[in-house]
Structures are given as C-alpha cells and as structure tokens.
Tab-separated table of C-alpha atoms and ligand atoms in Angstrom:
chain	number	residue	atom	x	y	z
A	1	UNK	CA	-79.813	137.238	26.177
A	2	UNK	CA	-77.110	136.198	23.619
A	3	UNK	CA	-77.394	132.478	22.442
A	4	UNK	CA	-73.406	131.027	23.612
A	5	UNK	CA	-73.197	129.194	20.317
A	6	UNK	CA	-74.068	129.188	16.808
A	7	UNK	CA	-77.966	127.462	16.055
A	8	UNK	CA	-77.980	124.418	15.223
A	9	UNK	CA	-79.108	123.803	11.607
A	10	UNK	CA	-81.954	120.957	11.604
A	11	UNK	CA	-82.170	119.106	8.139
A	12	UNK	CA	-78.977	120.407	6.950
A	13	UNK	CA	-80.705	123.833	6.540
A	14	UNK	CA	-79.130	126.940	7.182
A	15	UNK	CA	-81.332	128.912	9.803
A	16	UNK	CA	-81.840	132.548	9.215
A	17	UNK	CA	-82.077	135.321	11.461
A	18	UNK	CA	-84.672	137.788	11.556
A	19	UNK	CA	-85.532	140.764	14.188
A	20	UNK	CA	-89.210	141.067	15.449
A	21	UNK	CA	-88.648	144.306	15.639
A	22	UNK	CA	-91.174	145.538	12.989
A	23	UNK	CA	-89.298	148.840	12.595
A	24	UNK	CA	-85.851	147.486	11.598
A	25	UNK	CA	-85.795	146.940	8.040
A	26	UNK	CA	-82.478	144.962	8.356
A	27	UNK	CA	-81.864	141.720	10.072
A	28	UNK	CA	-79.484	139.889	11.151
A	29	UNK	CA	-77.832	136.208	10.440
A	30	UNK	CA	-75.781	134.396	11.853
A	31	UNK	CA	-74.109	134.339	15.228
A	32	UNK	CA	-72.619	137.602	16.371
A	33	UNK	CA	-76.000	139.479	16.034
A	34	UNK	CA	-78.575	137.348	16.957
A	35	UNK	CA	-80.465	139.157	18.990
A	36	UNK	CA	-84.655	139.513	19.974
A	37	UNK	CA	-84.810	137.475	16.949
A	38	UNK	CA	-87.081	134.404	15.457
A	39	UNK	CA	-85.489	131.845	13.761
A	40	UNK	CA	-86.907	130.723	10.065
A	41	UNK	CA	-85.921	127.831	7.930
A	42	UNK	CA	-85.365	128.317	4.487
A	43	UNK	CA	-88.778	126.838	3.716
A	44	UNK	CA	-90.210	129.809	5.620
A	45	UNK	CA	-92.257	127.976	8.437
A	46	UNK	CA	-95.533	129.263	6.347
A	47	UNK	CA	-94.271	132.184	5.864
A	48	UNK	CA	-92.021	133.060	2.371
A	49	UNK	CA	-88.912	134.849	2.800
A	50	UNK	CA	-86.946	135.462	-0.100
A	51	UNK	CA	-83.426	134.575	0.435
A	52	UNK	CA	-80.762	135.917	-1.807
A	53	UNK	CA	-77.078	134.600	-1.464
A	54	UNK	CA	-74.269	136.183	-3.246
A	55	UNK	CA	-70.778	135.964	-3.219
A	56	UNK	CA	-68.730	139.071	-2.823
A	57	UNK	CA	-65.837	140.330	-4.106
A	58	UNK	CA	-62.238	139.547	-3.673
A	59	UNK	CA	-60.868	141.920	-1.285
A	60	UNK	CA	-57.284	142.442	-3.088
A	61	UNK	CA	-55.089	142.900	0.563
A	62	UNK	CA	-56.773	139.241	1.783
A	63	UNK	CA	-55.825	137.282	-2.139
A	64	UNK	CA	-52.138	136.200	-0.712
A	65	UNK	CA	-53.894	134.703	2.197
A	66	UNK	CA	-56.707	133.331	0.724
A	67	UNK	CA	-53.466	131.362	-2.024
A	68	UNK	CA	-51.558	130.407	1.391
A	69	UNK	CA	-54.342	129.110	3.299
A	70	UNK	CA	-56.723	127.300	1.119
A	71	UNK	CA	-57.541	124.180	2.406
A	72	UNK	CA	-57.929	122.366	-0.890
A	73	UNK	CA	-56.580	123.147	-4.529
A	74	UNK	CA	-58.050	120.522	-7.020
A	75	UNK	CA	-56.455	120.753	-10.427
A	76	UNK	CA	-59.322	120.776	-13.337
A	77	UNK	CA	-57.263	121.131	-16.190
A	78	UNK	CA	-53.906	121.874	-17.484
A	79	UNK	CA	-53.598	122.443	-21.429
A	80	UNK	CA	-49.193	124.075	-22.037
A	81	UNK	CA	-49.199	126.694	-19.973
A	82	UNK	CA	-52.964	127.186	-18.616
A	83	UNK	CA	-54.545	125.496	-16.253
A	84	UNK	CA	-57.885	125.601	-13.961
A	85	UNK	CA	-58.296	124.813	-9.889
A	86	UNK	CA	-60.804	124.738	-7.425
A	87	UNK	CA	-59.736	126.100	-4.405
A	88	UNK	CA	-61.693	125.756	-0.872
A	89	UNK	CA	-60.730	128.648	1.488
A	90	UNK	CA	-61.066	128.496	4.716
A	91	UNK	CA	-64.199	130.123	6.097
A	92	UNK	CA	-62.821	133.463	7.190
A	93	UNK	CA	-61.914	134.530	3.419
A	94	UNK	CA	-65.279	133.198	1.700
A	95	UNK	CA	-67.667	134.634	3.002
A	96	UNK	CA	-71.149	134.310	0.743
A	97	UNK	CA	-73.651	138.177	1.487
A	98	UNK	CA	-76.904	136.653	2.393
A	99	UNK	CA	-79.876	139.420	1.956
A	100	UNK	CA	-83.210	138.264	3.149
A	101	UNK	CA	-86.665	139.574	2.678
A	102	UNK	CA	-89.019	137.989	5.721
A	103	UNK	CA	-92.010	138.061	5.433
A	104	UNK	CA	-91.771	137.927	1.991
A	105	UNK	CA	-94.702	139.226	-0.327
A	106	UNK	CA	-95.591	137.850	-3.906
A	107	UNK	CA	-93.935	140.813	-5.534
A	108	UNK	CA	-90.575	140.105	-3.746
A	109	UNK	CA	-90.752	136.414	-4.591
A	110	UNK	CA	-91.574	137.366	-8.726
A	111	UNK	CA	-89.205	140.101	-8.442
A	112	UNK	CA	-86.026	137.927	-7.978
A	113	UNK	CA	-87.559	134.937	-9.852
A	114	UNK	CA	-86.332	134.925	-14.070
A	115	UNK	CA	-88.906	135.332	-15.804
A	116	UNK	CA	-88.841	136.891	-20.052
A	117	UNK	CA	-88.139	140.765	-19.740
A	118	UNK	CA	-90.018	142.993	-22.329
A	119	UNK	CA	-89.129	146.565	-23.335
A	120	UNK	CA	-92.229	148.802	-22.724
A	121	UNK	CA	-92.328	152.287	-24.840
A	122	UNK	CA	-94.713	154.377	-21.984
A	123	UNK	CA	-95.982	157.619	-23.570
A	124	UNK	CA	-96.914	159.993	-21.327
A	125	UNK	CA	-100.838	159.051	-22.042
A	126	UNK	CA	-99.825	156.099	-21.381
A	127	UNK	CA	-98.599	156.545	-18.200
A	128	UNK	CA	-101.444	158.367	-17.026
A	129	UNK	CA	-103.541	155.551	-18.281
A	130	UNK	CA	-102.211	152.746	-17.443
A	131	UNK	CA	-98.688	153.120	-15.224
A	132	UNK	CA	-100.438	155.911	-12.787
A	133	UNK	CA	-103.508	154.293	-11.837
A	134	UNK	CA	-101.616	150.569	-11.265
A	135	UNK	CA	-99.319	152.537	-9.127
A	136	UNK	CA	-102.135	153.865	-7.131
A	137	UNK	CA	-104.098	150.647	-6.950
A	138	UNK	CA	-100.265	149.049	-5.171
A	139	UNK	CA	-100.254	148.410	-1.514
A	140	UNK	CA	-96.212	148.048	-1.846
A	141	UNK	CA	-94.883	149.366	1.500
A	142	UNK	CA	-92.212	151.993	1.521
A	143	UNK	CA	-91.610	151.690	5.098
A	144	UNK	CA	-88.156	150.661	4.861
A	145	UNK	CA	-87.843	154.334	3.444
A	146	UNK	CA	-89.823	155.765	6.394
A	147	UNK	CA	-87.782	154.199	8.939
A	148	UNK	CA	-84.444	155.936	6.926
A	149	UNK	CA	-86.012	159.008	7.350
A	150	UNK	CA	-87.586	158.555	10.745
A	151	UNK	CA	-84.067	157.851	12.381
A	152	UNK	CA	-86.176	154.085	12.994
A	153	UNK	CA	-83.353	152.045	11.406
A	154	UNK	CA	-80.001	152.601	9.917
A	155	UNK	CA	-79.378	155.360	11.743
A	156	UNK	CA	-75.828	154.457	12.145
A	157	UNK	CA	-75.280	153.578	8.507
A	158	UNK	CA	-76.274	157.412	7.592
A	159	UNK	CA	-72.891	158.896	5.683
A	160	UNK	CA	-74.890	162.238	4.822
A	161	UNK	CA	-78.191	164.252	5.850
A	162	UNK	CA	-79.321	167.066	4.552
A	163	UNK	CA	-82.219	167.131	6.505
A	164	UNK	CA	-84.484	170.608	4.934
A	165	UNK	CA	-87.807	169.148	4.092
A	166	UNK	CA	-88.558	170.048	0.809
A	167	UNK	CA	-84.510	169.879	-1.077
A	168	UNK	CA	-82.847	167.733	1.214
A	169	UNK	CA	-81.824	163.709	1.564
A	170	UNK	CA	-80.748	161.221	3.449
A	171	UNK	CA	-77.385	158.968	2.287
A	172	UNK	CA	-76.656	155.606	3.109
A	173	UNK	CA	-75.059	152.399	2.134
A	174	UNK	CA	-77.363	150.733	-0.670
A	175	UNK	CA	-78.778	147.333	1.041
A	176	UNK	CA	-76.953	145.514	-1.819
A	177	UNK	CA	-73.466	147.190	-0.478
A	178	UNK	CA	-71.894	145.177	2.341
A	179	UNK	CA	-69.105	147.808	2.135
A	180	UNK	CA	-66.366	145.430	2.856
A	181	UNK	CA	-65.001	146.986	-0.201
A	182	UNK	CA	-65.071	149.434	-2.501
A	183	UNK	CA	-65.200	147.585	-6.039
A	184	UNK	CA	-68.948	147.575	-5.965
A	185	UNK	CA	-69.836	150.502	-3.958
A	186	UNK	CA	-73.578	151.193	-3.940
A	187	UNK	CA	-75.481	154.245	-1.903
A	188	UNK	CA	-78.910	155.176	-1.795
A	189	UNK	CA	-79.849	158.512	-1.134
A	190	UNK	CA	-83.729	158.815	-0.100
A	191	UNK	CA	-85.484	162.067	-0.573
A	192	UNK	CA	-87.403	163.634	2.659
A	193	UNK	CA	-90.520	165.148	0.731
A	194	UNK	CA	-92.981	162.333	0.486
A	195	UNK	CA	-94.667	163.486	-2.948
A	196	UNK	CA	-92.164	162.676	-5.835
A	197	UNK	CA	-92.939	158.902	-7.077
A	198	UNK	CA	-90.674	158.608	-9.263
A	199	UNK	CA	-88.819	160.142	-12.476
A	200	UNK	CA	-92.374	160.971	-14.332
A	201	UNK	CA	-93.443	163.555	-11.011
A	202	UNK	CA	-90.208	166.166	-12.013
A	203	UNK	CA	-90.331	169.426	-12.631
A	204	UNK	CA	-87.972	172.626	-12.741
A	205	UNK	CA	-89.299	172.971	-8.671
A	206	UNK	CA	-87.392	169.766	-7.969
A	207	UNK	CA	-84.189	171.541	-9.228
A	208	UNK	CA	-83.022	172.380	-5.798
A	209	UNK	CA	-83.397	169.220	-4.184
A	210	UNK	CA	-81.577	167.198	-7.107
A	211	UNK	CA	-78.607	169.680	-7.368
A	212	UNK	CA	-78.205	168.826	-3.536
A	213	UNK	CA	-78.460	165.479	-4.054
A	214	UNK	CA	-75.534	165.649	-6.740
A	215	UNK	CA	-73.461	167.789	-5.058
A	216	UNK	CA	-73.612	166.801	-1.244
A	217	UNK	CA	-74.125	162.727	-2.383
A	218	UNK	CA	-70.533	163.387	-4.288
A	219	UNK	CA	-68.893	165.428	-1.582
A	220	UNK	CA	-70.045	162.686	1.391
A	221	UNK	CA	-68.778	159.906	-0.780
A	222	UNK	CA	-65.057	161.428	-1.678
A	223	UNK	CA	-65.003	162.422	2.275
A	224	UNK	CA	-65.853	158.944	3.361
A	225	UNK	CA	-65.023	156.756	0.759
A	226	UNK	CA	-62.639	158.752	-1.367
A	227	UNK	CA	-63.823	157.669	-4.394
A	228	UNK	CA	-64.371	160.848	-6.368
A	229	UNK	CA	-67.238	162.147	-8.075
A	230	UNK	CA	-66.248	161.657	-11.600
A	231	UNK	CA	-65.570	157.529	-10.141
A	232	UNK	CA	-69.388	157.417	-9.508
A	233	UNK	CA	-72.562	156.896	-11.870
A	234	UNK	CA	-75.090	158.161	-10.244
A	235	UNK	CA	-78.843	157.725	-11.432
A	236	UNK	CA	-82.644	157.121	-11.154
A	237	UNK	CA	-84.156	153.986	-11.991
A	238	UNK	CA	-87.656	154.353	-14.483
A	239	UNK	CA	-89.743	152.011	-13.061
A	240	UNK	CA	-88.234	152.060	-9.891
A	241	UNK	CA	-89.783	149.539	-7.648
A	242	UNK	CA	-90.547	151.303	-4.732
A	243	UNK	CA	-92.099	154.481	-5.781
A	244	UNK	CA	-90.862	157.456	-3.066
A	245	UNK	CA	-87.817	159.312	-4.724
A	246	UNK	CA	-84.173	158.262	-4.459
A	247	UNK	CA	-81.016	158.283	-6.072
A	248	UNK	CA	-78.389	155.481	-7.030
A	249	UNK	CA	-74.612	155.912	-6.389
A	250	UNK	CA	-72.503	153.142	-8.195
A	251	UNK	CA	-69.259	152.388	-8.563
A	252	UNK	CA	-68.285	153.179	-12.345
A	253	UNK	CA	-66.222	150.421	-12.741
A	254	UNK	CA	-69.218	148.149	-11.099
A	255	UNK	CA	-71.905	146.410	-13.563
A	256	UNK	CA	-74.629	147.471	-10.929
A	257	UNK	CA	-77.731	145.294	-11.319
A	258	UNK	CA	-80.065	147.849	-13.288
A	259	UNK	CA	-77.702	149.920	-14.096
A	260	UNK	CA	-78.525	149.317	-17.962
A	261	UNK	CA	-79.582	151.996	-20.295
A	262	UNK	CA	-83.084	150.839	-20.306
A	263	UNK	CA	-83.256	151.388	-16.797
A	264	UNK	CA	-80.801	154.498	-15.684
A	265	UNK	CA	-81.096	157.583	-15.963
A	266	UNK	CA	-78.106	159.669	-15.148
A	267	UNK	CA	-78.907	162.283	-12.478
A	268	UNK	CA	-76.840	165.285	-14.500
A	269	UNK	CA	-78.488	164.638	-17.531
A	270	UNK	CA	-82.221	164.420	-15.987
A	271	UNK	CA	-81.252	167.914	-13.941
A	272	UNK	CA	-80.161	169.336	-17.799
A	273	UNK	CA	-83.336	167.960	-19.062
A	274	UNK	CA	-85.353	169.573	-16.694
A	275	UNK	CA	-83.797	173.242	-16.443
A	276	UNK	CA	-83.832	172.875	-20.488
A	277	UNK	CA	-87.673	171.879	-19.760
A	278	UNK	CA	-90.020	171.956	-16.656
A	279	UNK	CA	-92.161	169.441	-18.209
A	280	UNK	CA	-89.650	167.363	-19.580
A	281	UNK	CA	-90.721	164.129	-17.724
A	282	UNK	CA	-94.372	164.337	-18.450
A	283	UNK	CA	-93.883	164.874	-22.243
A	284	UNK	CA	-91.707	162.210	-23.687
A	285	UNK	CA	-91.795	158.540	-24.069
A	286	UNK	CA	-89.967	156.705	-21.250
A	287	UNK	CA	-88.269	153.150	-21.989
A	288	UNK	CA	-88.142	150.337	-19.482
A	289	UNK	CA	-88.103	146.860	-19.179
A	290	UNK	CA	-90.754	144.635	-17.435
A	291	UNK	CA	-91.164	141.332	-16.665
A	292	UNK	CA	-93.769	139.264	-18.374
A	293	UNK	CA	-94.944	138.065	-15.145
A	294	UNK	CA	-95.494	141.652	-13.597
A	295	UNK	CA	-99.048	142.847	-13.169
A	296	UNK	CA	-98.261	145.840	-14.892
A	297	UNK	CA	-96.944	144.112	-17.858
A	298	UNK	CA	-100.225	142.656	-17.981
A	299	UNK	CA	-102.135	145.922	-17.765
A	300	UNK	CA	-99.837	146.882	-20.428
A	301	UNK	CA	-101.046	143.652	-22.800
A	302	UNK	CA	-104.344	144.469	-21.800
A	303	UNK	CA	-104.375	148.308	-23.287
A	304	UNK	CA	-103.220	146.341	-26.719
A	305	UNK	CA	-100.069	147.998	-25.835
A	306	UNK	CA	-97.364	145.277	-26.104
B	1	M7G	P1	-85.280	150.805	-6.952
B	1	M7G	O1	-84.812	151.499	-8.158
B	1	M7G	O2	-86.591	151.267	-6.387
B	1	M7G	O3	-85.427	149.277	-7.174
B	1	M7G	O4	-84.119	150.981	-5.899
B	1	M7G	P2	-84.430	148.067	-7.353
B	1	M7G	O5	-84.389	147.421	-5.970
B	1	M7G	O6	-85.153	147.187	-8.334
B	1	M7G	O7	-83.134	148.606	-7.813
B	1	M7G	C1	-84.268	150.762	-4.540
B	1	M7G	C2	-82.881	150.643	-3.950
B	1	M7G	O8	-82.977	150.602	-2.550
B	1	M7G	C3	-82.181	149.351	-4.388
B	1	M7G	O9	-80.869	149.634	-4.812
B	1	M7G	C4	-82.240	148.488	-3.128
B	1	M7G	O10	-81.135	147.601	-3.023
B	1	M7G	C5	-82.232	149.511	-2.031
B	1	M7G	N1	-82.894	149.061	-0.812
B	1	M7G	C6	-84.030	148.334	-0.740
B	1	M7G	N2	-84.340	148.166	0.575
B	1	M7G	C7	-85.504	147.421	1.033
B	1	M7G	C8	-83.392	148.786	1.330
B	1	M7G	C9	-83.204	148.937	2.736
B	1	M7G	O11	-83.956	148.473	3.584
B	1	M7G	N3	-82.107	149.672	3.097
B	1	M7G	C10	-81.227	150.202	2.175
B	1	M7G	N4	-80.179	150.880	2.631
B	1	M7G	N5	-81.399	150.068	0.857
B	1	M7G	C11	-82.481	149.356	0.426
C-alpha cells in the first residue's frame, strides 16, 4: 500500500528509497514511487550505498519562472555593471538527480571516490598478462545488463530493440540521463551476445552487430528525440567498467563524464579500424586512465609496468 505522506527524515537525514525487488536495477526516492520498498539512511544501516546527488540542467522553457518565482535573491556583489546573486527557487524548479547504488560494493564506493588518475599504455601482451586475467579473477555483476536484456527491468524505458542474437541491441536511456531534457542526452545501447568484454574482444565478425548499432542507435534517437545523428558522439569506453559490450550515445554539445580522449573511442572510427583490420584491437597499444587506488592499477605497478 502507498505511504499517504512523504517519510519522515530522522536526524535531519534524507531517507532513500530502495526496491527489494532484486531484479529491478533502478529504485526509487522519494514520495510518488515508493513502493515494496526499504527505507535506508544515508549512513546505510550496515549496509553502504553510494549516493550520488547532482544537479541538473536548466530546462530553458522553466528559466522565466524560475526569475519570477524565486523565493530569495541575495545580492553577492555588484562591481559597474556586473553583479552576482544567489537565488533560492522554489522546490518545483530545483530539483537535485539523486542516483543511488544499494547495496553498495567496495568497487562502487572507490569508483566515485577522487583518488590520483594514471595513464596506463596496455600492449596487447600486456593485456593478456595482466588486464585479462584481473578481469577474469572479478566477481563484478553485470546483472543490471541481464535484466535489460531479459525484459526484468526497464522495459518501459526501451527506445529501440533489435533483438537478433548475435548483431542486435537493446537502447535505452543511460542511468545518468533523467531525460528531462535534452542538453545532456545520454543512451546506452547493450549488446545481446554475451561474449564481447569489451573493445580488446573485436574482430571483422563483430562488423554486423556494430553497423546496427550505429545505424538503428542514430535512427531511434532522431525518431524519438530528434536530435540527429551528426548531434551525437557515440563511443566505447576502454576500460569500461562493466565488461559485457555496449555503446555510449552523448549529446555533442555535452562534456559527458568519460567522454575524454583517453577514454572514448568513437564507434565509426573503431568499425573503420576493424574492416581496415580484423585484428586491429588485439594488436595495438590501448591508452586509459586508472585510478591509483584500483586493483588493477596495482597489478599494473606490480608487472613494473607503471
Ligand atoms: P561503462 O563504460 O562500463 O562505465 O558504461 P562508466 O559507468 O564508468 O561509464 C556503463 C554505462 O552504463 C554508464 O554510462 C552507466 O551510467 C550506465 N549504467 C550503469 N548502470 C548500473 C545502469 C543501469 O542500471 N541502467 C542504465 N540504463 N544504465 C546504466
């Protein structure tokens, strides 16, 4: 049954919302959704969730309002002809995203901790060395991908399937999208087959299945977006973090997180590389940064590497 009012929120805390539902890789917050769900503090009960609050982007059609009905302006500064206020609007127009990751593991926690970022030169060798078998040795789950693909969860976020097993995808709204606008777009498309980890596992066979991710991801987001293909970047991540295929669709105009050139790689140039190559991927040095916290970092150190 529906709670008939917001939770209270003990110690001043705000109380998150999660489902118990193990297969639903979202959650909800807040009042209108709370449903079949625990409640957590932000101190986790025990248990760490990683909490990530962000505030999201002016919305151009709500900026008169948001002018006419702040509450508050407090003047900073004034210098001539400039001058600096702090506005409080009321709660309708500033709205903070709130993305949590319950339960939490330690790789979530260090992941959105700061810690000093390296550059890593991986040869191939070295990837079958050192990145492969650290890969292989991870227990980091993927389900959230699974449930995509399994019709479990986000069913009704889906904006394209093309569901043949072997060169086809799934499309939806990138977990870091809370497509209230269309400044910072950001889809995911997630691959069906189950055996490409990442950028390093491509080959001329995967040709197919990453033209159709080019071409349908483009087509589905001009039809429901209409942002047009040549408005998009759309790219791999090398290291991704969780290691089952997918594909990136940004806003160009957005400074994506990772979006970097020591991180993307655009999709049209890796589908040149590869019909120029079959082996392309498992032949040249890849660049990418790592944390110096980040096992794998370590593993690098350790191989006299870094
Ligand atoms: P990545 O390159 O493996 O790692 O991308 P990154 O998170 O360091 O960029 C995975 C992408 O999937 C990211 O853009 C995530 O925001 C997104 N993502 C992660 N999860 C757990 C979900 C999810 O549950 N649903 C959706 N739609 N996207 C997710």
């Amino acid at each position: 049954m529906l709670p008939q009012k917001p939770p209270v929120f003990p110690d001043g805390e705000q109380i998150l919302a999660v489902p118990q539902d193990k297969h639903a890789s979202c959650f909800w917050m807040g009042w209108t959704g709370l449903r079949g769900c625990e409640r957590i503090g932000l101190s986790g009960e025990g248990t760490d969730a990683v909490v990530i609050l962000e505030k999201t982007p002016f919305q151009e059609e709500k900026i008169p309002d948001l002018l006419k009905k702040a509450m508050k302006a407090e003047l900073q500064m004034q210098n001539d002809i400039y001058c600096t206020f702090y506005l409080s609007p009321p709660p309708e127009l500033s709205e903070i995203k709130a993305t949590v990751v319950y339960p939490a593991t330690e790789k979530h926690i260090q992941k959105y901790l700061r810690h000093e970022v390296h550059l890593i030169r991986e040869t191939w060798e070295d990837y079958q060395n050192i990145t492969l078998p650290f890969i292989q040795s991870q227990s980091f789950s993927i389900q959230w991908v699974y449930n995509i693909l399994e019709k479990k969860a986000e069913t009704e976020r889906i904006v394209h399937e093309n569901p043949d097993p072997s060169n086809g995808f799934v499309l939806v709204p990138d977990l870091k999208w809370n497509q209230n606008q269309l400044d910072d777009l950001y889809l995911v498309a997630v691959v069906h087959r189950r055996d490409i980890k990442s950028l390093r596992d491509l080959t001329a066979e995967h040709l197919p299945l990453l033209r159709n991710v080019l071409q349908e991801g483009k087509e589905a987001i001009a039809k429901r977006f209409g942002v047009p293909g040549s408005q998009l970047r759309i790219y791999l991540h090398y290291q991704p973090s969780y290691y089952h295929l997918h594909v990136h669709f940004t806003a160009a105009g957005h400074d994506a997180p990772g979006s970097s050139v020591e991180r993307a790689h655009l999709l049209a140039d890796v589908i040149d590389n590869l019909a120029m190559d079959s082996t392309f991927y498992q032949k040249r040095a890849l660049t990418f940064p790592l944390r110096a916290d980040e096992p794998l970092f370590k593993k690098f150190q350790e191989a006299g590497k870094v």
